PDB file of C-alpha atoms in Angstrom:
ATOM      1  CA  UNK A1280       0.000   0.000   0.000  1.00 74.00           C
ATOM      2  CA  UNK A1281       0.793   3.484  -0.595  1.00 80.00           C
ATOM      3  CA  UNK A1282       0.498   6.116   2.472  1.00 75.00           C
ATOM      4  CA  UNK A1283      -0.472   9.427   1.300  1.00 74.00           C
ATOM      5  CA  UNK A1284      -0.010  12.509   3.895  1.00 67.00           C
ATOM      6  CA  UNK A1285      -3.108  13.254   5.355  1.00 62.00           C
ATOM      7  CA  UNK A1286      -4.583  16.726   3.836  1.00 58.00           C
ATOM      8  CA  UNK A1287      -4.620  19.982   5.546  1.00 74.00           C
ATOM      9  CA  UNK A1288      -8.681  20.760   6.278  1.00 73.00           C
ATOM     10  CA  UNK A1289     -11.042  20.634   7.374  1.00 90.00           C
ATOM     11  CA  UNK A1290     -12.521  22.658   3.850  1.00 92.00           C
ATOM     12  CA  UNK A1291     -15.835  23.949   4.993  1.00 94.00           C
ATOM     13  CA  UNK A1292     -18.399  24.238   2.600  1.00 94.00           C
ATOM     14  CA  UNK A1293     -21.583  26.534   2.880  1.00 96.00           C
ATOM     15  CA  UNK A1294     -24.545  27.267   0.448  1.00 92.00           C
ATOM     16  CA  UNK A1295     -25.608  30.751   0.980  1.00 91.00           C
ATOM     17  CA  UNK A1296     -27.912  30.347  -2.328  1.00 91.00           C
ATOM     18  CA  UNK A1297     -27.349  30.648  -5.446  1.00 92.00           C
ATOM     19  CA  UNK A1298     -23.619  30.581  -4.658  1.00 94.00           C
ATOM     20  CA  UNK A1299     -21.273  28.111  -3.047  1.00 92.00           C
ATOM     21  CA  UNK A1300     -18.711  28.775  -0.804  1.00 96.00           C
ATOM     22  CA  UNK A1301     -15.570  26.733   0.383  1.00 95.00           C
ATOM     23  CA  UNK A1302     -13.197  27.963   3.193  1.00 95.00           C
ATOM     24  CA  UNK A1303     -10.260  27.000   5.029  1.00 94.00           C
ATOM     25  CA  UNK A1304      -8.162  28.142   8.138  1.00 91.00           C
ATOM     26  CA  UNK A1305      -5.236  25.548   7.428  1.00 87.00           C
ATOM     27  CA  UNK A1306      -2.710  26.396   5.273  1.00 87.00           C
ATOM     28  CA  UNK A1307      -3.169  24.576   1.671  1.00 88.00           C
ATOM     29  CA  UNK A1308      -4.224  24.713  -2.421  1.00 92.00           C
ATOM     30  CA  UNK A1309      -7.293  23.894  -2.856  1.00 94.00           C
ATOM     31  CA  UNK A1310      -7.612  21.372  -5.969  1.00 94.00           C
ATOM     32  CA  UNK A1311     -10.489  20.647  -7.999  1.00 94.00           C
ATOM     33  CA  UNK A1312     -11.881  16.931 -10.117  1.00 94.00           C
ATOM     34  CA  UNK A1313     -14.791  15.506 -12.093  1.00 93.00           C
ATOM     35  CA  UNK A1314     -14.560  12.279  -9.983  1.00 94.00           C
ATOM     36  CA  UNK A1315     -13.504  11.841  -6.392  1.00 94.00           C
ATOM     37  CA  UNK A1316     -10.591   9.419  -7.792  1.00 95.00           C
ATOM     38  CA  UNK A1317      -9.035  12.386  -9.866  1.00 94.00           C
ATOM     39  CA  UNK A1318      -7.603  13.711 -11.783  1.00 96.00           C
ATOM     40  CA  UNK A1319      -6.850  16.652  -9.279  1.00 95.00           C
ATOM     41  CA  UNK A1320      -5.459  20.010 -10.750  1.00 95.00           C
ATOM     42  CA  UNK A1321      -4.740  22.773  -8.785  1.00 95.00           C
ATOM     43  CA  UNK A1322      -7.468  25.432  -9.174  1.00 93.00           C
ATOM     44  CA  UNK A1323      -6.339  28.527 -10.977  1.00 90.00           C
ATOM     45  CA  UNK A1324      -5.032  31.096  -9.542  1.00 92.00           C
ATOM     46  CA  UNK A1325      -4.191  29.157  -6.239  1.00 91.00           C
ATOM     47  CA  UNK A1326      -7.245  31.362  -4.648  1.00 94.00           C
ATOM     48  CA  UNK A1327      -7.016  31.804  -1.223  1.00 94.00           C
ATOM     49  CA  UNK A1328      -9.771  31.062   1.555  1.00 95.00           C
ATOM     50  CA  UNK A1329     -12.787  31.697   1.062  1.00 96.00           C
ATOM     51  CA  UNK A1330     -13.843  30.707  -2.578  1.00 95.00           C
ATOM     52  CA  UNK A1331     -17.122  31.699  -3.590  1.00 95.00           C
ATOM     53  CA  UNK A1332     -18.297  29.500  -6.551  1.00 91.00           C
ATOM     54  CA  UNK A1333     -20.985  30.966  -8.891  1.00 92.00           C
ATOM     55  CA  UNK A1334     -23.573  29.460 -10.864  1.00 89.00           C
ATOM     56  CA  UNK A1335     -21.827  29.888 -14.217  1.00 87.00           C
ATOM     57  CA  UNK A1336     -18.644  28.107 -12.129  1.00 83.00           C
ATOM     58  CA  UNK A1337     -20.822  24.782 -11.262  1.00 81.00           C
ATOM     59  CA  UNK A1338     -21.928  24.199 -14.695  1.00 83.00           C
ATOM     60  CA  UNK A1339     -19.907  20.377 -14.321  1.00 78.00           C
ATOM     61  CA  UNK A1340     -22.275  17.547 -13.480  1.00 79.00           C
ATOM     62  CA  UNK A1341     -19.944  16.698 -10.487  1.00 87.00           C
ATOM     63  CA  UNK A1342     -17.603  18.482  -9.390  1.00 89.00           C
ATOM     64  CA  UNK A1343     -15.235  17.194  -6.045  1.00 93.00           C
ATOM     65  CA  UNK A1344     -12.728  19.820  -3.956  1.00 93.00           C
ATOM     66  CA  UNK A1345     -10.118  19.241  -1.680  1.00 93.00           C
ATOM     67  CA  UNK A1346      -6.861  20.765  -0.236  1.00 92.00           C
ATOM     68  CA  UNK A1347      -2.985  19.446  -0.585  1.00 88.00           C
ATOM     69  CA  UNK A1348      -0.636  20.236   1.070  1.00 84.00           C
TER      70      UNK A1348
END
């Protein structure tokens, strides 16, 4: 098996309507995927906490977030 380094987090996520918003307190980039196996990218701009998503930015069927180190 492979041991990957546990994340920073937690990434809080809230839903003030229509909007979405992920935040952090823990240093870390927050990445972006279609599927919760990958592939992860970065998201651009490395944005930093909080992120407000819009409707036109949640136009993906799925869309999965996390933070890296």
């Amino acid at each position: 098996p492979t041991l990957v380094a546990a994340p920073p987090g937690p990434l809080l996520v809230s839903a003030p309507r229509p909007n979405l918003v992920l935040s952090w307190s823990t240093p870390g980039f927050l990445q972006a995927a279609p599927t919760i196996t990958g592939p992860w990218r970065d998201a651009i701009g490395n944005p930093s906490s909080p992120v407000t998503l819009f409707p036109s930015d949640l136009t993906a069927a799925r869309r999965f977030y996390r933070l890296r180190r």
